CSV table of C-alpha atoms and ligand atoms in Angstrom, one decimal:
chain,number,residue,atom,x,y,z
A,10,MET,CA,83.6,-13.2,206.2
A,11,SER,CA,84.5,-9.6,205.3
A,12,PHE,CA,83.6,-6.4,207.1
A,13,ALA,CA,84.8,-4.2,204.3
A,14,LEU,CA,83.3,-3.2,201.0
A,15,SER,CA,85.2,-4.1,197.8
A,16,ARG,CA,87.9,-1.9,196.4
A,17,GLU,CA,85.6,-1.1,193.5
A,18,HIS,CA,82.8,0.1,195.8
A,19,GLU,CA,85.3,2.2,197.8
A,20,GLU,CA,86.6,3.8,194.6
A,21,PHE,CA,83.0,4.4,193.4
A,22,ARG,CA,82.3,6.0,196.8
A,23,GLN,CA,85.1,8.5,196.1
A,24,VAL,CA,83.6,9.4,192.8
A,25,VAL,CA,80.2,10.1,194.3
A,26,ARG,CA,81.8,12.0,197.3
A,27,GLU,CA,83.7,14.2,194.9
A,28,PHE,CA,80.5,14.8,192.8
A,29,ALA,CA,78.5,15.7,196.0
A,30,ARG,CA,81.3,18.0,197.2
A,31,ALA,CA,81.5,19.9,193.9
A,32,GLU,CA,77.9,19.9,192.6
A,33,ILE,CA,75.7,19.8,195.7
A,34,ALA,CA,77.5,21.1,198.8
A,35,PRO,CA,78.0,24.7,197.6
A,36,HIS,CA,74.3,25.2,196.6
A,37,VAL,CA,72.3,23.0,198.9
A,38,ALA,CA,71.5,25.6,201.6
A,39,GLU,CA,70.0,27.9,199.0
A,40,TRP,CA,68.0,25.1,197.3
A,41,ASP,CA,66.7,24.1,200.8
A,42,ASP,CA,65.8,27.7,201.6
A,43,LYS,CA,64.0,28.1,198.3
A,44,HIS,CA,62.4,24.6,198.2
A,45,HIS,CA,64.1,24.2,194.8
A,46,PHE,CA,64.3,20.9,193.1
A,47,PRO,CA,67.6,21.1,191.1
A,48,VAL,CA,66.7,19.4,187.8
A,49,ASP,CA,70.1,20.2,186.3
A,50,VAL,CA,71.9,18.3,189.1
A,51,VAL,CA,69.5,15.3,188.8
A,52,VAL,CA,70.5,15.2,185.1
A,53,LYS,CA,74.2,15.3,186.1
A,54,MET,CA,73.6,12.4,188.6
A,55,GLY,CA,72.2,10.5,185.6
A,56,GLU,CA,75.3,11.2,183.5
A,57,LEU,CA,77.3,9.8,186.4
A,58,GLY,CA,75.3,6.6,186.1
A,59,LEU,CA,73.7,6.8,189.5
A,60,PHE,CA,70.2,5.9,188.3
A,61,GLY,CA,71.3,2.8,186.5
A,62,LEU,CA,73.2,1.1,189.4
A,63,THR,CA,70.7,-1.7,189.9
A,64,ALA,CA,69.5,-2.2,186.3
A,65,PRO,CA,71.0,-5.0,184.3
A,66,GLU,CA,73.6,-4.3,181.6
A,67,GLU,CA,71.1,-4.6,178.8
A,68,TYR,CA,69.5,-1.4,180.1
A,69,GLY,CA,72.8,0.3,180.6
A,70,GLY,CA,73.1,-0.5,184.3
A,71,ALA,CA,75.4,-2.4,186.6
A,72,GLY,CA,73.1,-4.7,188.6
A,73,ASP,CA,74.6,-3.6,191.9
A,74,PHE,CA,72.4,-2.9,194.8
A,75,THR,CA,75.3,-2.4,197.2
A,76,GLY,CA,76.6,0.3,194.8
A,77,LEU,CA,73.2,2.1,195.0
A,78,CYS,CA,73.5,2.1,198.8
A,79,VAL,CA,77.0,3.6,198.6
A,80,ALA,CA,75.7,6.4,196.3
A,81,ILE,CA,72.7,7.2,198.5
A,82,GLU,CA,74.9,7.2,201.7
A,83,GLU,CA,77.4,9.6,200.1
A,84,LEU,CA,74.7,12.0,198.7
A,85,GLY,CA,72.9,11.7,202.1
A,86,ARG,CA,76.0,12.9,203.9
A,87,VAL,CA,75.8,16.2,202.0
A,88,ASP,CA,72.0,16.5,201.6
A,89,GLN,CA,69.2,14.2,202.5
A,90,GLY,CA,66.8,15.8,200.0
A,91,ILE,CA,69.1,14.9,197.1
A,92,GLY,CA,69.7,11.5,198.6
A,93,ILE,CA,65.9,10.7,198.7
A,94,THR,CA,65.6,11.8,195.1
A,95,LEU,CA,68.0,9.1,194.0
A,96,GLU,CA,66.5,6.6,196.5
A,97,ALA,CA,62.9,7.1,195.3
A,98,ALA,CA,63.9,7.3,191.6
A,99,VAL,CA,65.6,3.9,191.7
A,100,GLY,CA,63.9,2.1,194.6
A,101,LEU,CA,60.3,3.2,193.9
A,102,GLY,CA,60.5,4.4,190.3
A,103,ILE,CA,62.7,2.0,188.3
A,104,ASN,CA,62.5,-1.1,190.6
A,105,PRO,CA,58.8,-2.0,190.0
A,106,ILE,CA,59.2,-1.7,186.2
A,107,LEU,CA,62.4,-3.6,186.3
A,108,THR,CA,61.1,-6.4,188.4
A,109,PHE,CA,57.5,-6.8,187.2
A,110,GLY,CA,57.4,-5.1,183.7
A,111,THR,CA,57.0,-6.8,180.4
A,112,LYS,CA,59.8,-6.5,177.8
A,113,ALA,CA,57.7,-3.8,176.0
A,114,GLN,CA,57.2,-1.8,179.2
A,115,LYS,CA,60.9,-2.0,180.1
A,116,ASP,CA,62.0,-1.0,176.6
A,117,ARG,CA,59.6,2.0,176.7
A,118,TRP,CA,60.4,3.4,180.1
A,119,LEU,CA,63.8,2.1,181.3
A,120,PRO,CA,66.3,3.7,178.9
A,121,ASP,CA,65.4,7.3,179.9
A,122,LEU,CA,64.9,6.4,183.6
A,123,VAL,CA,68.3,4.6,183.9
A,124,ALA,CA,70.1,7.5,182.2
A,125,GLY,CA,68.4,10.0,184.5
A,126,ARG,CA,66.8,11.8,181.6
A,127,ALA,CA,63.4,11.0,183.2
A,128,LEU,CA,62.0,10.1,186.7
A,129,ALA,CA,59.4,7.6,187.7
A,130,ALA,CA,57.3,7.7,190.8
A,131,PHE,CA,55.4,5.1,192.9
A,132,GLY,CA,51.9,6.1,193.9
A,133,LEU,CA,50.9,3.8,196.8
A,134,THR,CA,50.0,6.0,199.7
A,135,GLU,CA,46.5,7.7,199.7
A,136,PRO,CA,44.9,10.3,202.0
A,137,ALA,CA,43.2,7.5,203.9
A,138,SER,CA,45.7,4.6,203.5
A,139,GLY,CA,49.4,4.8,204.3
A,140,SER,CA,50.6,2.0,206.7
A,141,ASP,CA,47.4,0.2,205.7
A,142,ALA,CA,48.3,0.5,202.0
A,143,GLY,CA,46.3,-2.5,200.9
A,144,ALA,CA,43.1,-0.4,201.7
A,145,THR,CA,43.6,1.6,198.6
A,146,ARG,CA,40.5,3.5,197.4
A,147,THR,CA,41.8,4.6,194.0
A,148,HIS,CA,40.0,2.3,191.6
A,149,ALA,CA,40.5,1.2,188.0
A,150,GLU,CA,37.9,-0.3,185.7
A,151,LEU,CA,38.6,-2.0,182.4
A,152,VAL,CA,36.4,-0.4,179.8
A,153,ASP,CA,36.8,-1.2,176.0
A,154,GLY,CA,40.4,-2.2,176.4
A,155,GLU,CA,41.4,0.7,178.6
A,156,TRP,CA,41.9,1.2,182.4
A,157,VAL,CA,39.8,4.1,183.6
A,158,ILE,CA,41.3,5.3,186.9
A,159,ASN,CA,39.8,7.5,189.5
A,160,GLY,CA,41.1,8.5,192.9
A,161,SER,CA,44.0,10.2,194.6
A,162,LYS,CA,47.4,9.6,196.0
A,163,GLN,CA,49.3,11.4,198.8
A,164,PHE,CA,53.0,12.3,199.4
A,165,ILE,CA,54.4,10.9,196.2
A,166,THR,CA,58.1,11.6,195.6
A,167,ASN,CA,59.4,12.6,192.1
A,168,SER,CA,55.8,12.7,190.8
A,169,GLY,CA,55.5,16.3,189.6
A,170,SER,CA,58.9,17.5,188.3
A,171,SER,CA,59.6,18.4,184.7
A,172,LEU,CA,61.5,15.1,184.5
A,173,THR,CA,58.6,12.9,185.7
A,174,SER,CA,57.6,10.5,182.9
A,175,VAL,CA,55.5,7.9,184.5
A,176,VAL,CA,53.8,7.0,187.8
A,177,THR,CA,53.1,3.4,188.9
A,178,ALA,CA,49.8,3.7,190.7
A,179,THR,CA,48.2,1.0,192.8
A,180,ALA,CA,44.4,0.7,192.3
A,181,ARG,CA,41.5,-1.5,193.3
A,182,THR,CA,40.6,-3.4,190.2
A,183,GLY,CA,37.9,-5.6,191.7
A,184,THR,CA,36.9,-7.6,194.7
A,185,LEU,CA,38.1,-11.0,195.6
A,186,ALA,CA,35.8,-13.9,196.5
A,187,ASP,CA,36.5,-13.3,200.3
A,188,GLY,CA,35.4,-9.7,199.9
A,189,THR,CA,38.9,-8.1,200.1
A,190,PRO,CA,40.0,-5.7,197.4
A,191,GLU,CA,41.8,-6.9,194.3
A,192,VAL,CA,44.8,-4.5,194.0
A,193,SER,CA,46.8,-4.1,190.8
A,194,SER,CA,49.6,-1.7,189.7
A,195,ILE,CA,49.1,0.4,186.5
A,196,LEU,CA,51.6,2.5,184.7
A,197,VAL,CA,50.3,6.0,184.1
A,198,PRO,CA,52.3,8.3,181.8
A,199,ALA,CA,52.6,11.7,183.4
A,200,ASP,CA,51.1,13.4,180.3
A,201,THR,CA,47.9,11.5,180.4
A,202,ASP,CA,44.7,13.5,180.4
A,203,GLY,CA,43.0,13.6,183.8
A,204,PHE,CA,46.3,12.9,185.7
A,205,VAL,CA,47.2,15.9,187.9
A,206,ALA,CA,50.2,16.4,190.1
A,207,GLU,CA,48.9,19.0,192.6
A,208,PRO,CA,51.2,21.7,193.9
A,209,GLY,CA,54.1,20.4,196.0
A,210,TYR,CA,53.9,20.3,199.8
A,211,ASN,CA,55.4,22.7,202.3
A,212,LYS,CA,57.5,20.0,204.1
A,213,LEU,CA,59.4,20.2,207.3
A,214,GLY,CA,62.5,18.8,205.6
A,215,TRP,CA,63.7,17.3,202.3
A,216,HIS,CA,63.0,20.7,200.8
A,217,CYS,CA,64.8,20.1,197.6
A,218,SER,CA,62.9,16.9,196.9
A,219,ASP,CA,59.8,16.8,194.7
A,220,THR,CA,56.7,15.6,196.6
A,221,HIS,CA,53.1,16.0,195.4
A,222,PRO,CA,49.5,14.8,196.0
A,223,LEU,CA,48.1,13.2,192.8
A,224,THR,CA,44.6,13.3,191.4
A,225,PHE,CA,43.2,10.8,188.8
A,226,VAL,CA,40.0,11.9,187.1
A,227,ASP,CA,38.8,9.5,184.5
A,228,VAL,CA,42.4,8.8,183.6
A,229,ARG,CA,42.5,6.3,180.6
A,230,VAL,CA,45.5,4.2,179.8
A,231,PRO,CA,45.6,1.1,177.5
A,232,GLU,CA,45.0,-2.3,179.1
A,233,ASP,CA,48.7,-3.3,178.5
A,234,HIS,CA,49.8,-0.6,181.0
A,235,LEU,CA,49.0,-3.1,183.8
A,236,LEU,CA,52.3,-3.7,185.6
A,237,GLY,CA,52.7,-7.4,186.6
A,238,GLU,CA,49.8,-9.7,187.1
A,239,ARG,CA,46.3,-8.4,187.8
A,240,GLY,CA,45.5,-8.7,191.5
A,241,ARG,CA,49.2,-9.0,192.5
A,242,GLY,CA,49.6,-5.3,193.4
A,243,PHE,CA,49.8,-6.0,197.1
A,244,PRO,CA,52.7,-8.6,197.1
A,245,GLN,CA,54.4,-6.5,194.4
A,246,PHE,CA,54.6,-3.3,196.5
A,247,LEU,CA,55.6,-5.3,199.6
A,248,ALA,CA,58.6,-6.6,197.7
A,249,THR,CA,59.4,-3.2,196.2
A,250,LEU,CA,59.4,-1.7,199.7
A,251,ASP,CA,61.8,-4.3,201.1
A,252,ASP,CA,64.5,-3.0,198.7
A,253,GLY,CA,63.5,0.6,199.4
A,254,ARG,CA,64.0,0.1,203.1
A,255,VAL,CA,67.6,-0.8,202.8
A,256,ALA,CA,68.1,2.2,200.6
A,257,ILE,CA,66.4,4.5,203.2
A,258,ALA,CA,68.7,2.9,205.8
A,259,ALA,CA,71.7,3.9,203.6
A,260,LEU,CA,70.3,7.5,203.5
A,261,ALA,CA,70.0,7.4,207.3
A,262,LEU,CA,73.6,6.2,207.6
A,263,GLY,CA,74.7,9.2,205.6
A,264,CYS,CA,72.8,11.4,208.0
A,265,ILE,CA,74.5,9.8,211.1
A,266,GLU,CA,77.9,10.2,209.4
A,267,ALA,CA,77.3,13.8,208.7
A,268,CYS,CA,76.3,14.4,212.3
A,269,LEU,CA,79.5,12.6,213.5
A,270,GLU,CA,81.8,14.6,211.2
A,271,MET,CA,80.2,18.0,212.0
A,272,SER,CA,80.3,17.2,215.8
A,273,VAL,CA,83.9,16.0,215.9
A,274,GLN,CA,85.0,19.2,214.1
A,275,TYR,CA,82.9,21.6,216.1
A,276,ALA,CA,83.7,19.9,219.5
A,277,GLY,CA,87.4,20.4,218.6
A,278,GLU,CA,87.0,24.1,217.8
A,279,ARG,CA,84.4,25.6,220.0
A,280,GLU,CA,85.8,26.7,223.3
A,281,THR,CA,84.0,27.3,226.6
A,282,PHE,CA,85.7,27.9,229.9
A,283,GLY,CA,89.0,28.3,228.1
A,284,VAL,CA,89.1,24.8,226.5
A,285,PRO,CA,87.5,23.1,223.5
A,286,ILE,CA,84.1,21.6,224.4
A,287,GLY,CA,85.4,18.2,223.3
A,288,ARG,CA,87.5,18.3,226.5
A,289,LYS,CA,84.3,17.9,228.4
A,290,GLN,CA,83.1,14.3,228.9
A,291,GLY,CA,79.5,15.5,228.6
A,292,VAL,CA,80.2,16.5,225.0
A,293,ALA,CA,82.8,13.9,224.0
A,294,PHE,CA,80.8,11.0,225.2
A,295,ARG,CA,77.8,12.0,223.1
A,296,VAL,CA,80.1,12.2,220.1
A,297,SER,CA,81.4,8.7,220.9
A,298,ASP,CA,77.8,7.5,220.7
A,299,LEU,CA,77.5,8.9,217.2
A,300,ALA,CA,80.5,6.9,216.1
A,301,VAL,CA,78.9,3.7,217.6
A,302,MET,CA,75.6,4.5,215.7
A,303,ALA,CA,77.4,5.0,212.5
A,304,GLU,CA,79.4,1.8,212.8
A,305,ALA,CA,76.3,-0.3,213.7
A,306,ALA,CA,74.1,1.2,211.0
A,307,ARG,CA,76.9,0.7,208.4
A,308,GLY,CA,77.1,-3.0,209.3
A,309,LEU,CA,73.3,-3.5,209.1
A,310,VAL,CA,72.9,-1.6,205.8
A,311,TYR,CA,75.7,-3.4,204.0
A,312,LYS,CA,74.7,-6.8,205.4
A,313,ALA,CA,71.2,-6.3,204.0
A,314,ALA,CA,72.6,-5.0,200.7
A,315,ALA,CA,74.9,-8.0,200.4
A,316,LEU,CA,72.0,-10.3,201.0
A,317,LYS,CA,70.1,-8.6,198.2
A,318,ASP,CA,73.0,-8.9,195.8
A,319,ALA,CA,73.6,-12.5,196.7
A,320,GLY,CA,69.9,-13.4,196.0
A,321,ALA,CA,69.2,-14.4,199.6
A,322,PRO,CA,65.8,-16.0,200.4
A,323,ALA,CA,63.0,-13.4,200.5
A,324,ALA,CA,62.2,-13.9,204.2
A,325,THR,CA,65.9,-13.5,205.2
A,326,PHE,CA,66.2,-10.3,203.2
A,327,LYS,CA,62.9,-8.9,204.4
A,328,GLN,CA,64.0,-9.3,208.1
A,329,ALA,CA,67.5,-7.8,207.4
A,330,ALA,CA,65.9,-4.9,205.5
A,331,SER,CA,63.5,-4.0,208.3
A,332,ILE,CA,66.1,-4.3,211.0
A,333,ALA,CA,68.5,-2.0,209.0
A,334,LYS,CA,65.7,0.5,208.4
A,335,LEU,CA,64.5,0.6,211.9
A,336,TYR,CA,67.9,0.9,213.6
A,337,ALA,CA,69.5,3.3,211.1
A,338,THR,CA,66.5,5.7,210.9
A,339,GLU,CA,65.8,5.9,214.6
A,340,SER,CA,69.6,6.4,215.2
A,341,ALA,CA,69.6,9.2,212.6
A,342,VAL,CA,66.9,11.1,214.4
A,343,THR,CA,68.9,10.6,217.7
A,344,ALA,CA,72.1,11.6,216.0
A,345,THR,CA,70.7,14.9,214.7
A,346,ARG,CA,69.4,15.7,218.2
A,347,ILE,CA,72.9,15.0,219.6
A,348,ALA,CA,74.7,17.0,216.9
A,349,THR,CA,72.3,20.0,217.3
A,350,GLN,CA,73.0,19.9,221.1
A,351,VAL,CA,76.8,19.8,220.5
A,352,PHE,CA,76.4,23.0,218.4
A,353,GLY,CA,74.4,24.8,221.1
A,354,GLY,CA,72.5,27.8,219.9
A,355,TYR,CA,74.3,27.8,216.6
A,356,GLY,CA,72.7,24.4,215.9
A,357,PHE,CA,69.3,26.1,215.8
A,358,MET,CA,70.4,28.5,213.1
A,359,GLU,CA,69.8,27.7,209.4
A,360,GLU,CA,73.4,28.9,208.5
A,361,TYR,CA,74.6,25.7,210.0
A,362,SER,CA,73.8,22.5,208.1
A,363,VAL,CA,73.2,20.7,211.3
A,364,ALA,CA,69.8,22.5,211.6
A,365,ARG,CA,68.9,21.2,208.1
A,366,PHE,CA,69.8,17.6,209.0
A,367,TYR,CA,67.7,18.0,212.2
A,368,ARG,CA,64.6,18.9,210.1
A,369,ASP,CA,65.4,16.3,207.4
A,370,ALA,CA,65.8,13.3,209.7
A,371,LYS,CA,62.3,12.9,211.2
A,372,VAL,CA,60.7,11.6,208.0
A,373,LEU,CA,63.2,8.7,207.8
A,374,GLU,CA,61.2,7.1,210.6
A,375,ILE,CA,58.0,7.5,208.5
A,376,GLY,CA,58.6,6.9,204.8
A,377,GLU,CA,58.5,3.4,203.2
A,378,GLY,CA,57.0,2.0,206.4
A,379,THR,CA,57.0,3.7,209.8
A,380,SER,CA,59.1,2.4,212.7
A,381,GLU,CA,56.0,0.8,214.0
A,382,VAL,CA,55.5,-1.1,210.7
A,383,GLN,CA,59.1,-2.3,210.8
A,384,ARG,CA,58.6,-3.6,214.4
A,385,ILE,CA,55.5,-5.5,213.2
A,386,ILE,CA,57.5,-7.1,210.3
A,387,ILE,CA,60.4,-8.0,212.6
A,388,ALA,CA,58.1,-9.5,215.2
A,389,ARG,CA,56.3,-11.5,212.5
A,390,GLY,CA,59.7,-12.7,211.3
A,391,LEU,CA,60.4,-13.9,214.8
A,392,GLY,CA,57.2,-16.0,214.7
A,393,LEU,CA,55.1,-13.8,216.9
A,394,PRO,CA,51.4,-13.5,216.1
A,395,VAL,CA,51.5,-9.7,216.3
A,396,GLU,CA,48.6,-7.8,214.5
B,403,FAD,C1,58.2,13.3,202.3
B,403,FAD,C2,57.4,12.0,202.1
B,403,FAD,C3,57.6,11.3,200.9
B,403,FAD,C4,56.9,10.1,200.6
B,403,FAD,N1,57.0,9.5,199.4
B,403,FAD,C5,56.1,8.5,199.1
B,403,FAD,C6,56.1,7.9,197.8
B,403,FAD,O1,57.0,8.2,196.9
B,403,FAD,N2,55.2,7.0,197.5
B,403,FAD,C7,54.3,6.5,198.4
B,403,FAD,O2,53.4,5.7,198.0
B,403,FAD,N3,54.3,7.1,199.6
B,403,FAD,C8,55.2,8.0,200.0
B,403,FAD,N4,55.1,8.6,201.3
B,403,FAD,C9,54.1,8.1,202.2
B,403,FAD,C10,54.7,7.3,203.4
B,403,FAD,O3,55.1,6.0,203.0
B,403,FAD,C11,53.6,7.2,204.4
B,403,FAD,O4,53.4,8.5,205.0
B,403,FAD,C12,53.9,6.2,205.5
B,403,FAD,O5,53.8,4.9,205.0
B,403,FAD,C13,52.9,6.3,206.7
B,403,FAD,O6,51.5,6.4,206.3
B,403,FAD,P1,50.6,7.5,206.8
B,403,FAD,O7,51.3,8.8,206.7
B,403,FAD,O8,49.3,7.4,206.2
B,403,FAD,O9,50.5,7.3,208.4
B,403,FAD,P2,49.4,6.3,209.1
B,403,FAD,O10,49.4,4.9,208.4
B,403,FAD,O11,48.1,7.0,209.2
B,403,FAD,O12,50.1,6.1,210.5
B,403,FAD,C14,50.0,7.1,211.6
B,403,FAD,C15,50.7,6.5,212.8
B,403,FAD,O13,50.0,5.3,213.2
B,403,FAD,C16,51.0,4.3,213.3
B,403,FAD,N5,50.3,3.0,212.9
B,403,FAD,C17,49.5,2.8,211.9
B,403,FAD,N6,49.2,1.5,211.8
B,403,FAD,C18,49.7,0.9,212.9
B,403,FAD,C19,49.7,-0.4,213.4
B,403,FAD,N7,49.1,-1.4,212.8
B,403,FAD,N8,50.4,-0.7,214.6
B,403,FAD,C20,51.1,0.3,215.2
B,403,FAD,N9,51.1,1.6,214.8
B,403,FAD,C21,50.5,1.9,213.6
B,403,FAD,C22,52.0,4.6,212.3
B,403,FAD,O14,53.3,4.0,212.6
B,403,FAD,C23,52.1,6.1,212.5
B,403,FAD,O15,52.9,6.4,213.7
B,403,FAD,C24,55.9,9.7,201.6
B,403,FAD,C25,55.8,10.4,202.8
B,403,FAD,C26,56.5,11.5,203.0
B,403,FAD,C27,56.2,12.2,204.3
């Protein structure tokens, strides 16, 4: 049993770290301030191969989920908004097409997505259905060989940028014999008439990520834009989210590590009462807690990633993914609170990136299944009859 990543993964980590240091770190405070989505940097991330990490070789990828987690962790150490852009592009954009798409669908969409020349989004959440995502109200009707889609989606990442090429939308396509909705996934090219990405949100954090509400008014796409089997939308998005949760946990790990690094440095430099604050146990012990969180989160993230890469049974992976997501994201929120406290009043000032991490962390406990949803999944995995 090994507790270390391979040499190849560690070398790859250095490549991404250097990229983030050179291309992201010098500009990110300004992007954050201006709520700017840096298209040119996303394209460069594509040139570095980051969007193809999980795709098979025939689509120009490397089939390496652990590598994706390393990349997200490293980007997330520098900026969480850039990290989520990669996470959503691969985990929510590419993954459903890769896993459930026909050869024709893959051939049409994947080459540009894998190269980072285009972005795909996953439209699951709606104004009235988030955690209860199966209760989708968006509906699609098959009329003369075309799906006619009406409805709306809420909080969709990478859905309205100039790079966005396609959105996988879940929609009610009928009613099952037991009266529950039949839910399917349909690929909607971003330039389809009636599809509108509404203006982006004014978010608390992740300012340089691209997030929009979506509206579908009599959107017509050919019947063959159905993704996967009709009526299998629900299990499809559950499987998609399992992968995404590990990737979000990797993003949270990057956040904890950033808090640790900033706090160690600041506690060694800032003086009160004639000594560095790191001499005070009240400060040093909190920084020790950050190191424990980072180590524990790292173990959970890369255990779950290794299970994915090894093709572990779905139930085993699902449990590991939810445990990693729950622990890493709740720890990230705690870590940003500790780091901000270490920085004192300076931590409340936007000139210090600790303030940005503080704002960015909260959503980690919400996106791709809230902490409560993770606890439900884990409890069910334990055999409990929790609702
Ligand atoms: C910045 C951002 C980006 C996002 N990107 C995407 C995206 O790309 N694609 C996409 O489809 N969605 C996306 N989402 C949506 C996100 O996945 C949902 O916000 C999330 O799943 C929660 O849904 P909700 O907001 O409707 O909250 P609700 O489901 O209304 O939950 C409200 C509260 O009730 C709790 N709760 C709900 N049900 C239960 C229960 N059964 N037991 C205990 N507690 C419960 C929740 O945990 C939460 O605390 C994004 C969200 C944000 C903020």
